[in-house]
PDB file of C-alpha atoms in Angstrom:
ATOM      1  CA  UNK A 181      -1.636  -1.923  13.863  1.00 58.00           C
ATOM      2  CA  UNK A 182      -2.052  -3.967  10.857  1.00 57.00           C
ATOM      3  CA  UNK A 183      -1.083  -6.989  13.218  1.00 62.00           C
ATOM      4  CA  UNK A 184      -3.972  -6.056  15.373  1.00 58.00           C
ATOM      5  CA  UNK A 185      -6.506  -5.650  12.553  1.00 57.00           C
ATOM      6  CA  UNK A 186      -5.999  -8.445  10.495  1.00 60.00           C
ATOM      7  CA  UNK A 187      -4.299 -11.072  12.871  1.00 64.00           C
ATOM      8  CA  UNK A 188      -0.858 -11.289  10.884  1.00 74.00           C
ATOM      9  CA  UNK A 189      -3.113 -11.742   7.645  1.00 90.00           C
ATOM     10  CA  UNK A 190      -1.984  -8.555   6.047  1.00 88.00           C
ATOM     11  CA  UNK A 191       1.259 -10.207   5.037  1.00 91.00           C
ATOM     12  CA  UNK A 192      -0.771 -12.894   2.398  1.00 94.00           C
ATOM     13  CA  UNK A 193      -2.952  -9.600   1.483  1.00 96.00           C
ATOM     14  CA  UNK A 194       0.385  -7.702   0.601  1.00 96.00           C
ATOM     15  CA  UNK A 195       1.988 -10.589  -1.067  1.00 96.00           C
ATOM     16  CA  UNK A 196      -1.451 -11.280  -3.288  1.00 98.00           C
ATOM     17  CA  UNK A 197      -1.300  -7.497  -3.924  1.00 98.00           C
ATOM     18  CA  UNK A 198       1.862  -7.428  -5.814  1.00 98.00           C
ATOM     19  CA  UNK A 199       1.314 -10.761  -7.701  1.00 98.00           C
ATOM     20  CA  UNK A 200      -1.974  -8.928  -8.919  1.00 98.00           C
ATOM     21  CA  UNK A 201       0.630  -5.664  -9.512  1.00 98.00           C
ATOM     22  CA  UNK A 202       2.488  -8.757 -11.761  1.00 97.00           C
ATOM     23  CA  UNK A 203       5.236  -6.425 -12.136  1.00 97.00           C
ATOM     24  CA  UNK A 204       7.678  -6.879 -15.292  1.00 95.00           C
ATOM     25  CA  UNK A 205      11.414  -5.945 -15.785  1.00 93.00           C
ATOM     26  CA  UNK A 206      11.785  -2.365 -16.380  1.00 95.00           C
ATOM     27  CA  UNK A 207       8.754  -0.923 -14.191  1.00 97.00           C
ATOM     28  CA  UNK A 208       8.697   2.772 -12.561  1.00 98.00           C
ATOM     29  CA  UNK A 209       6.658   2.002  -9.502  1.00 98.00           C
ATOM     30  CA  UNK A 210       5.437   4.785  -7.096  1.00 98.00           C
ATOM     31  CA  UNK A 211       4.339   3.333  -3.776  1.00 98.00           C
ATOM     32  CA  UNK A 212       2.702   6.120  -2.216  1.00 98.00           C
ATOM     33  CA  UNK A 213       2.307   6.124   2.147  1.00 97.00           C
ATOM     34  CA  UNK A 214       4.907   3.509   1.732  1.00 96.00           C
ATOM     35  CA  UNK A 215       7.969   4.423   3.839  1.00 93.00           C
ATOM     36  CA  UNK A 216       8.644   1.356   5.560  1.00 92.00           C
ATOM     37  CA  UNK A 217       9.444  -0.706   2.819  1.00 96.00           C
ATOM     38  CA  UNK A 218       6.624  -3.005   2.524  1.00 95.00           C
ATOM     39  CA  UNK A 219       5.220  -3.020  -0.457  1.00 97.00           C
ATOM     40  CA  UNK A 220       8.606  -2.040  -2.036  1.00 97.00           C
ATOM     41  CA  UNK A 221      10.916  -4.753  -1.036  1.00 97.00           C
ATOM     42  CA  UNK A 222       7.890  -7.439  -2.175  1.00 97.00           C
ATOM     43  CA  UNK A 223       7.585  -5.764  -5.681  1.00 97.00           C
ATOM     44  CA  UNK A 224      11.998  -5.416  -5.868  1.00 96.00           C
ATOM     45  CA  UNK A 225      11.655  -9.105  -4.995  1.00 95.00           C
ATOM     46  CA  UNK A 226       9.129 -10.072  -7.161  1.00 96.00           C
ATOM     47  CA  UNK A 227      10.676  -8.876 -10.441  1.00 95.00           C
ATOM     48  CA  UNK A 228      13.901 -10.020  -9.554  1.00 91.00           C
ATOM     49  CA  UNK A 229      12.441 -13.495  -9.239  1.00 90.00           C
ATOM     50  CA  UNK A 230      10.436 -13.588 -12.398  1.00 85.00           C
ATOM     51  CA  UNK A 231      14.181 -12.083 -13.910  1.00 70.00           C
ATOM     52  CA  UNK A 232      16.398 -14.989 -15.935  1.00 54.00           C
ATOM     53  CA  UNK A 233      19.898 -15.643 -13.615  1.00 52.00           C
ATOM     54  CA  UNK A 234      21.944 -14.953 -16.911  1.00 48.00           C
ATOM     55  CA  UNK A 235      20.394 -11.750 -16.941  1.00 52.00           C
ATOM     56  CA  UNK A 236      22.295 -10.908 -13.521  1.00 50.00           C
ATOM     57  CA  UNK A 237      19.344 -11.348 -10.684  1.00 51.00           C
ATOM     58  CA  UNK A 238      19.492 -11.275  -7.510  1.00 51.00           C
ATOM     59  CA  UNK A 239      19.604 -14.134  -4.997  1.00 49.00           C
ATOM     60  CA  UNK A 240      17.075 -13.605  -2.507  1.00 51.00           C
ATOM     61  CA  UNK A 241      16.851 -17.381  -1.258  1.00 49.00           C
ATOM     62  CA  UNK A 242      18.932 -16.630   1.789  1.00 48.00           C
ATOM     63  CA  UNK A 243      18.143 -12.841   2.760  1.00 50.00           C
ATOM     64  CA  UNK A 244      17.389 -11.944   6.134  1.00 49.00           C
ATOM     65  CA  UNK A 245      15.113  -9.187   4.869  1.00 52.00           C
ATOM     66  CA  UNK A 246      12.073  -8.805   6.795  1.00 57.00           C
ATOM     67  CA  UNK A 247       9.692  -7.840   4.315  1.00 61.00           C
ATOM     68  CA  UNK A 248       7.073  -6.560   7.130  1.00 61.00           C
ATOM     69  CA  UNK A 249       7.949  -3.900   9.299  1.00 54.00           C
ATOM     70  CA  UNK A 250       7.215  -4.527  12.862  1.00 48.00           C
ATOM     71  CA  UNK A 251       7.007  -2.232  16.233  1.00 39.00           C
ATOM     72  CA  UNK A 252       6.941   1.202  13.872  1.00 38.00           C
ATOM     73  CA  UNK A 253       5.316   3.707  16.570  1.00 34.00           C
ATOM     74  CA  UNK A 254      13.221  12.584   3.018  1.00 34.00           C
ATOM     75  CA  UNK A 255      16.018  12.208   1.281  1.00 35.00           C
ATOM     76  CA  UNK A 256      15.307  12.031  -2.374  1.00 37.00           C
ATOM     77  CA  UNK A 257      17.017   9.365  -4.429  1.00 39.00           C
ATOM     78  CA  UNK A 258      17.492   9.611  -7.728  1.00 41.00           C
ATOM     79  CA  UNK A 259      15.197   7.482 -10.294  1.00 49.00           C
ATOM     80  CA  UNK A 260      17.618   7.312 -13.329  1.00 52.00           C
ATOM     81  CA  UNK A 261      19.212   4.121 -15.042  1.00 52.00           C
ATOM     82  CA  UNK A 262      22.083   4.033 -12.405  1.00 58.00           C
ATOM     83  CA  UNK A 263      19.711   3.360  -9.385  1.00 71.00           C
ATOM     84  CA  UNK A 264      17.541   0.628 -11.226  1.00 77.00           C
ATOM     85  CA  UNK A 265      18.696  -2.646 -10.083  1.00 71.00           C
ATOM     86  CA  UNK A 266      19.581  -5.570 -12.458  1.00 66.00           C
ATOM     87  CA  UNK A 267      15.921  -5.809 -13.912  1.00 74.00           C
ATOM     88  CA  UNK A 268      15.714  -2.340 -15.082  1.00 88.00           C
ATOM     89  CA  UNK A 269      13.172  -1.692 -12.158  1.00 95.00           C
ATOM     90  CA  UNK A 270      12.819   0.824  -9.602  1.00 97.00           C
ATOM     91  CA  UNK A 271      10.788   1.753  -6.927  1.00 98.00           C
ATOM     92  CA  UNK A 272      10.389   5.177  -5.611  1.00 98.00           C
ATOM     93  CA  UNK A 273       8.750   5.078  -1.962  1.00 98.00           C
ATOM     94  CA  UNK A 274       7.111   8.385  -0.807  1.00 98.00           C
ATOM     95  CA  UNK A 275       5.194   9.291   2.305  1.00 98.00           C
ATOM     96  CA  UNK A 276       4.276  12.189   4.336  1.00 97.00           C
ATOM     97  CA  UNK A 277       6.023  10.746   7.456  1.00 96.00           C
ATOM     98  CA  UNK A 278       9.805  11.565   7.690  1.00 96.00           C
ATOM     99  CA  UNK A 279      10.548   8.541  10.398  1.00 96.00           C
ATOM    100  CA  UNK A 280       8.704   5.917   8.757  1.00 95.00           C
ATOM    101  CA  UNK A 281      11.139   6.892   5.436  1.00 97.00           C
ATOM    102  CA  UNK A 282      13.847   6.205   7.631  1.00 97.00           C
ATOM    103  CA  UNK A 283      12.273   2.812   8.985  1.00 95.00           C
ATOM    104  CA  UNK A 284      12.374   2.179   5.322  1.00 96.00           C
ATOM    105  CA  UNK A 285      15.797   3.257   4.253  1.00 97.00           C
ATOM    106  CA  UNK A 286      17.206   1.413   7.795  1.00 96.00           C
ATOM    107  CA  UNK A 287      15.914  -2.073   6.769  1.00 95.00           C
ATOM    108  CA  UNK A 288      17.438  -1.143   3.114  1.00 95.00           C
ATOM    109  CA  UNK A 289      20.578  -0.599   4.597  1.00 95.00           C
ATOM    110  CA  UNK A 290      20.819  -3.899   6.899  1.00 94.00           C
ATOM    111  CA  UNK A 291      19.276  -5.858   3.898  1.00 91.00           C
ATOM    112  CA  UNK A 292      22.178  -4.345   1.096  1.00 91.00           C
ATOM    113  CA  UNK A 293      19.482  -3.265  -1.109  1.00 91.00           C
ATOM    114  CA  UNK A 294      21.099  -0.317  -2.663  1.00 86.00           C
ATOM    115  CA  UNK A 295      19.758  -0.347  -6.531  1.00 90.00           C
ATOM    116  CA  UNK A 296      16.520   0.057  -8.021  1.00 95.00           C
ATOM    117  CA  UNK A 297      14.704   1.889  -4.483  1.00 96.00           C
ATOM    118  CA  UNK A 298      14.693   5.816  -3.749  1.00 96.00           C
ATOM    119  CA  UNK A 299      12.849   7.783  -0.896  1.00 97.00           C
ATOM    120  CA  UNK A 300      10.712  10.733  -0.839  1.00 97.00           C
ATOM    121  CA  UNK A 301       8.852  12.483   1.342  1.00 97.00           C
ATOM    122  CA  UNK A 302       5.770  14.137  -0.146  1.00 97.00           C
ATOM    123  CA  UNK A 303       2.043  14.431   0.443  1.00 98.00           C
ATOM    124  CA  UNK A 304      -0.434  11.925  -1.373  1.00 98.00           C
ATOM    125  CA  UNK A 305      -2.815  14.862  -2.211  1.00 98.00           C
ATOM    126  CA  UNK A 306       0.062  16.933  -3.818  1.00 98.00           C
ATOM    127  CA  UNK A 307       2.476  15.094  -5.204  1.00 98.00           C
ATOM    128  CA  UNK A 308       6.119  16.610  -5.990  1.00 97.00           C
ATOM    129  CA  UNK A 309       5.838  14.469  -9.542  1.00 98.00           C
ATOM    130  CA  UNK A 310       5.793  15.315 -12.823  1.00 98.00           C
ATOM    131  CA  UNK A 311       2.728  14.281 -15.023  1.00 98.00           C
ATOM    132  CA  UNK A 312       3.192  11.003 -17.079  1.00 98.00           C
ATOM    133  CA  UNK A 313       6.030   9.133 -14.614  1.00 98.00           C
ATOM    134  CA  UNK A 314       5.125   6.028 -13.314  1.00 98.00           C
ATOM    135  CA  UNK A 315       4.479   2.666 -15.140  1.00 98.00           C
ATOM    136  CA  UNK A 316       2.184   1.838 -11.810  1.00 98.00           C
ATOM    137  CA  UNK A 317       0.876   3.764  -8.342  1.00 98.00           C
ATOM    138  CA  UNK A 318       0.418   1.977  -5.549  1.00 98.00           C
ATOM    139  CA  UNK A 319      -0.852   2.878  -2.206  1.00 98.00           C
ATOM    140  CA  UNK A 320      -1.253   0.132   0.295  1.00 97.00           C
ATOM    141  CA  UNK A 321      -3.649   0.508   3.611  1.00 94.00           C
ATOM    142  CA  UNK A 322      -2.591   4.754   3.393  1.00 95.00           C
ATOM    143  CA  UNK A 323      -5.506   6.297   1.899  1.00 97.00           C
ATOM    144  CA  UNK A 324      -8.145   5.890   4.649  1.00 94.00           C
ATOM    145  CA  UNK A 325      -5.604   8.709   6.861  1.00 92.00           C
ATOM    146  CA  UNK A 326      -5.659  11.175   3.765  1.00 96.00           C
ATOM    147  CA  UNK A 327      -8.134  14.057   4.704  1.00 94.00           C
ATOM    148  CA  UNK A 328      -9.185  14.560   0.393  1.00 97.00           C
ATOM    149  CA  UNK A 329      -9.476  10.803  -1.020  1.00 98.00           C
ATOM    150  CA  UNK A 330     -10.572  12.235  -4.505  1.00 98.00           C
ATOM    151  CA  UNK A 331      -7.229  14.533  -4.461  1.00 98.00           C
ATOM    152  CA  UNK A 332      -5.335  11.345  -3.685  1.00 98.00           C
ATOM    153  CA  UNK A 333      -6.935   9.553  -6.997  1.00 98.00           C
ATOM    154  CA  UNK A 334      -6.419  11.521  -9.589  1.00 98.00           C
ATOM    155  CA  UNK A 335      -2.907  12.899  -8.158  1.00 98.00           C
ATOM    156  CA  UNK A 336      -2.388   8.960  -8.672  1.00 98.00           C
ATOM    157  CA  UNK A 337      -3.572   9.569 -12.130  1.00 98.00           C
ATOM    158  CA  UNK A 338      -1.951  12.548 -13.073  1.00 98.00           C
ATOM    159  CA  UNK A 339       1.456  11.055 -12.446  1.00 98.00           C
ATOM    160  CA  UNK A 340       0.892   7.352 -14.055  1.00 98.00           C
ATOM    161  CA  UNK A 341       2.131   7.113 -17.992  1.00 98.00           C
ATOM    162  CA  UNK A 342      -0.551   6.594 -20.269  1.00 98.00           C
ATOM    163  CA  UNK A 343      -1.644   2.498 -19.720  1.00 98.00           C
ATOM    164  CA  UNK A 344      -0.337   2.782 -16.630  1.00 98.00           C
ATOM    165  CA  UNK A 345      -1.848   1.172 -13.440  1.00 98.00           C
ATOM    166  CA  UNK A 346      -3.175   2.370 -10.063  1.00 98.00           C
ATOM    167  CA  UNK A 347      -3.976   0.001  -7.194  1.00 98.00           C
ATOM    168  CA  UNK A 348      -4.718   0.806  -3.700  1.00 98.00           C
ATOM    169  CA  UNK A 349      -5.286  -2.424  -0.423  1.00 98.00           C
ATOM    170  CA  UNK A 350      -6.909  -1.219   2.216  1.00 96.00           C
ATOM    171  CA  UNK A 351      -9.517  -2.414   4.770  1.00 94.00           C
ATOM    172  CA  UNK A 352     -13.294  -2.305   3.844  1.00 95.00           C
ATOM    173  CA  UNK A 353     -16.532  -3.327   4.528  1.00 95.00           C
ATOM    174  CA  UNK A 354     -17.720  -7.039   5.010  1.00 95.00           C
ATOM    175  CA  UNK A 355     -21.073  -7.307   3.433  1.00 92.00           C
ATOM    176  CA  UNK A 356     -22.059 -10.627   5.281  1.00 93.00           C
ATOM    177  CA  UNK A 357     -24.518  -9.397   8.319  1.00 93.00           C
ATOM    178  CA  UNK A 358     -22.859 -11.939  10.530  1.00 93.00           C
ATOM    179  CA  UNK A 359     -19.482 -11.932  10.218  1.00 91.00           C
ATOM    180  CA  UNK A 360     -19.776  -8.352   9.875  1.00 91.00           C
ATOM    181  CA  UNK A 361     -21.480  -8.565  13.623  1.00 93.00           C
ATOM    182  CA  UNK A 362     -18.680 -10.720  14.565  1.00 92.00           C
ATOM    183  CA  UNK A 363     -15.897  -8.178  13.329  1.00 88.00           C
ATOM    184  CA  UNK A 364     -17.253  -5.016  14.581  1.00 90.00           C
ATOM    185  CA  UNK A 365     -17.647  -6.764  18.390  1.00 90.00           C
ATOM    186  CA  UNK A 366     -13.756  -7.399  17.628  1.00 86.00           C
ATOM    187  CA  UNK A 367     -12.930  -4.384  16.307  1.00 86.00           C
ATOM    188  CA  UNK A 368     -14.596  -1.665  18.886  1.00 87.00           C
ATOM    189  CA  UNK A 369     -14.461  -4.078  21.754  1.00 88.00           C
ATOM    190  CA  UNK A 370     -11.064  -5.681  21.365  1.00 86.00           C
ATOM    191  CA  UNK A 371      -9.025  -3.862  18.885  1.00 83.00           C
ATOM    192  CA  UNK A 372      -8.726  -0.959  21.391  1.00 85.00           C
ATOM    193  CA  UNK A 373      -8.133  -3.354  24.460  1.00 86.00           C
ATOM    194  CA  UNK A 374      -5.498  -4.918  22.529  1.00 81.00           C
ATOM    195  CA  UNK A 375      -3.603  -0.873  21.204  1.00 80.00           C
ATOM    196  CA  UNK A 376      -3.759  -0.421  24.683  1.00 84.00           C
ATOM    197  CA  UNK A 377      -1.893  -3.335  26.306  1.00 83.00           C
ATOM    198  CA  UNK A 378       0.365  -3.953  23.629  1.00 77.00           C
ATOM    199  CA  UNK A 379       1.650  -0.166  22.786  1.00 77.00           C
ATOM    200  CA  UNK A 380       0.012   1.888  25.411  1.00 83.00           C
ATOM    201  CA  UNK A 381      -2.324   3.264  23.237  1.00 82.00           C
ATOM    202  CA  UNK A 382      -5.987   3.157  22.996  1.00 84.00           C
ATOM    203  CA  UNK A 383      -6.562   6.290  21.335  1.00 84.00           C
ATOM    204  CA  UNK A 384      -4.683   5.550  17.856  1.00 82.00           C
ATOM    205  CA  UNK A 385      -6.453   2.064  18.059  1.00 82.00           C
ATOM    206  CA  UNK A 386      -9.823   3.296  18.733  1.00 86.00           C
ATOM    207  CA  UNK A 387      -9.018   5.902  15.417  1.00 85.00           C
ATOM    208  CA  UNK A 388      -8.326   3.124  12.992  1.00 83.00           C
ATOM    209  CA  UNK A 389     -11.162   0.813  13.672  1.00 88.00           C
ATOM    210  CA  UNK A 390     -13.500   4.489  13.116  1.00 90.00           C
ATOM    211  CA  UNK A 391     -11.526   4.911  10.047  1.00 89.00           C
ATOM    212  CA  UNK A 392     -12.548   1.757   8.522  1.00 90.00           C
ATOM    213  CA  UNK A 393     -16.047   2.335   9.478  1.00 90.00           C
ATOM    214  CA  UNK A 394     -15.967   5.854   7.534  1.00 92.00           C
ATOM    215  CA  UNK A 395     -13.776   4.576   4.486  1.00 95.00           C
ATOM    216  CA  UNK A 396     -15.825   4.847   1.417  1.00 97.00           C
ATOM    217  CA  UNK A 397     -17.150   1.212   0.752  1.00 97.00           C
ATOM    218  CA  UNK A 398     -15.743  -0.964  -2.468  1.00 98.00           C
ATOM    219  CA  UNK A 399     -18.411   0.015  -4.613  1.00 98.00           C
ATOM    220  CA  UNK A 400     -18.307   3.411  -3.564  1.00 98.00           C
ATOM    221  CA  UNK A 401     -14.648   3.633  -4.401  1.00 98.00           C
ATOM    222  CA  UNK A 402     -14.250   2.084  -7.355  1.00 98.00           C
ATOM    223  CA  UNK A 403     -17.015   5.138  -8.267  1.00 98.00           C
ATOM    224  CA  UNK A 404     -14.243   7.290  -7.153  1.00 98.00           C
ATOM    225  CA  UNK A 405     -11.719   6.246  -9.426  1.00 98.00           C
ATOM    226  CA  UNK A 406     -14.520   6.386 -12.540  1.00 98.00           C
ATOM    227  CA  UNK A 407     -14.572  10.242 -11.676  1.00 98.00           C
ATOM    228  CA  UNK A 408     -11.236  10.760 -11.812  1.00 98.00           C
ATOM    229  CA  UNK A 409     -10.991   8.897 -15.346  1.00 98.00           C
ATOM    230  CA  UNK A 410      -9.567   5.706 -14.273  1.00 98.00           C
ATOM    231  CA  UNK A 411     -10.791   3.008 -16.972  1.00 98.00           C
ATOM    232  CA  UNK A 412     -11.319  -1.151 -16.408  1.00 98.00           C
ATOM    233  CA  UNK A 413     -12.027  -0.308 -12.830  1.00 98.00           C
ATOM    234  CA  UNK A 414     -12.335  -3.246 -10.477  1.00 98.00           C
ATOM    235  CA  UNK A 415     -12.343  -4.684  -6.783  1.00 98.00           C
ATOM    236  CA  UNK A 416     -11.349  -7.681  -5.437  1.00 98.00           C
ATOM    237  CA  UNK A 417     -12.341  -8.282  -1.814  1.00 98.00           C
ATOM    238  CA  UNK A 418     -10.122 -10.289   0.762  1.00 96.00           C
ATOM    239  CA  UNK A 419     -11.064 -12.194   3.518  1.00 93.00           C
ATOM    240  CA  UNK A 420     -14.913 -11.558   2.798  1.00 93.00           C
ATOM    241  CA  UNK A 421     -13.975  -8.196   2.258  1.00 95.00           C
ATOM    242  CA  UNK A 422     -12.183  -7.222   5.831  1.00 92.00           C
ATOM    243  CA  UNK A 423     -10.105  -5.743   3.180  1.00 95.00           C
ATOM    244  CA  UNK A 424     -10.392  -4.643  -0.480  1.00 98.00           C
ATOM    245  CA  UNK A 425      -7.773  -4.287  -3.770  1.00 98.00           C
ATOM    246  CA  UNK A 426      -9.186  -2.115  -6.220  1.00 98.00           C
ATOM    247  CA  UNK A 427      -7.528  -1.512  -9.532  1.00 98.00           C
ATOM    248  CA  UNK A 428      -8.205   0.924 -12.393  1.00 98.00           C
ATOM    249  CA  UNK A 429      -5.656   2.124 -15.604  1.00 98.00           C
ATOM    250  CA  UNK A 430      -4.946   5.454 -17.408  1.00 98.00           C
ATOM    251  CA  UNK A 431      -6.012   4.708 -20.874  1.00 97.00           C
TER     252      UNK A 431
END
């Protein structure tokens, strides 16, 4: 779907997101609505490349890991020292959705990633977390599906240590009046077409352009995160603002 929407461009968004993220060795990362891997095999790979080689990194130059899952129609790992991989990092990956975890843990497998990544299946709005865990929260094009956005932000704050960081990518609304002509004509008049000849679905399709269209807008949002006492709350919208990265800490 996120083909569809953004025309392959979601990749460059994702990769942008975690070099805003700027991960360092030794981060607890919670990547929430997450369970094929995306986001987690770009942050495992970014601070394993920003990690010295006589500190014991990993070689990444000639992986065959995919770090976009494609044609996608819980166990709980542990998060202590022994699962963080050579930089002291780890990701834990939670979503709602049982088979997209094991989308995630599959391409794990094939790839040999076996340190610093755990799975868990969990609800956004509830989280099965203790207060005060995660260095950083991030939820990448998730929240829009969540019936209770507010629930969703400040479960993201309840769980982040104190300094911690919360960032969420996710489409949003283009403020110029003619491109934002231009992309709704693609989005209702195409995007649907397109759901329907490549996976048989126009229904699904036809959701996630309405989604968009009722997702709070970035201003909106970033409001949002004020209320649930989020501090040095920003936005920064992509491609004209077909999508948005907001950002916000627990100080």
């Amino acid at each position: 779907m996120n083909d569809v929407m953004s025309g392959g461009i979601h990749r460059l968004w994702k990769d942008h997101f975690i070099s805003q993220l700027a991960p360092t060795s030794g981060t607890r990362l919670l990547d929430v609505a997450g369970g094929t891997g995306d986001i987690a095999f770009r942050f495992l790979k970014y601070v394993d490349s920003n990690q010295s080689p006589a500190d014991g990194r990993l070689d990444f130059s000639n992986s065959t890991l995919d770090l976009d899952a494609n044609n996608v129609h819980a166990d709980q790992g542990q998060t202590d020292e022994a699962n963080c991989n050579a930089t002291g990092s780890h990701v834990t990956v939670l979503d709602i959705n049982q088979n997209m975890l094991e989308v995630g843990q599959a391409r794990a497998a094939r790839s040999g990633i076996t340190k610093g990544v755990s799975w868990l299946r969990g609800n956004a709005e509830c989280l099965p977390i203790a207060d005060d865990s995660y260095d950083a929260y991030t939820i990448a094009f998730g929240i829009r599906n969540c019936t209770h956005v507010d629930r969703v932000i400040s479960e993201a704050y309840r769980i982040l240590k104190p300094g911690g960081r919360f960032m969420c990518l996710e489409f949003s609304y283009v403020e110029n009046p003619l491109l934002r002509r231009l992309y709704d004509a693609y989005s209702f008049q195409v995007i649907p077409v397109m759901g329907k000849l490549i996976a048989g679905d126009w229904k699904s399709y036809q959701y996630l352009v309405e989604s968009i269209r009722k997702f709070p807008r970035q201003e909106e949002f970033r409001m949002m995160m004020e209320d649930a006492q989020f501090k040095i709350t920003s936005y920064e919208n992509l491609t004209l603002g077909v999508a948005a990265i907001h950002s916000g800490f627990k100080l």
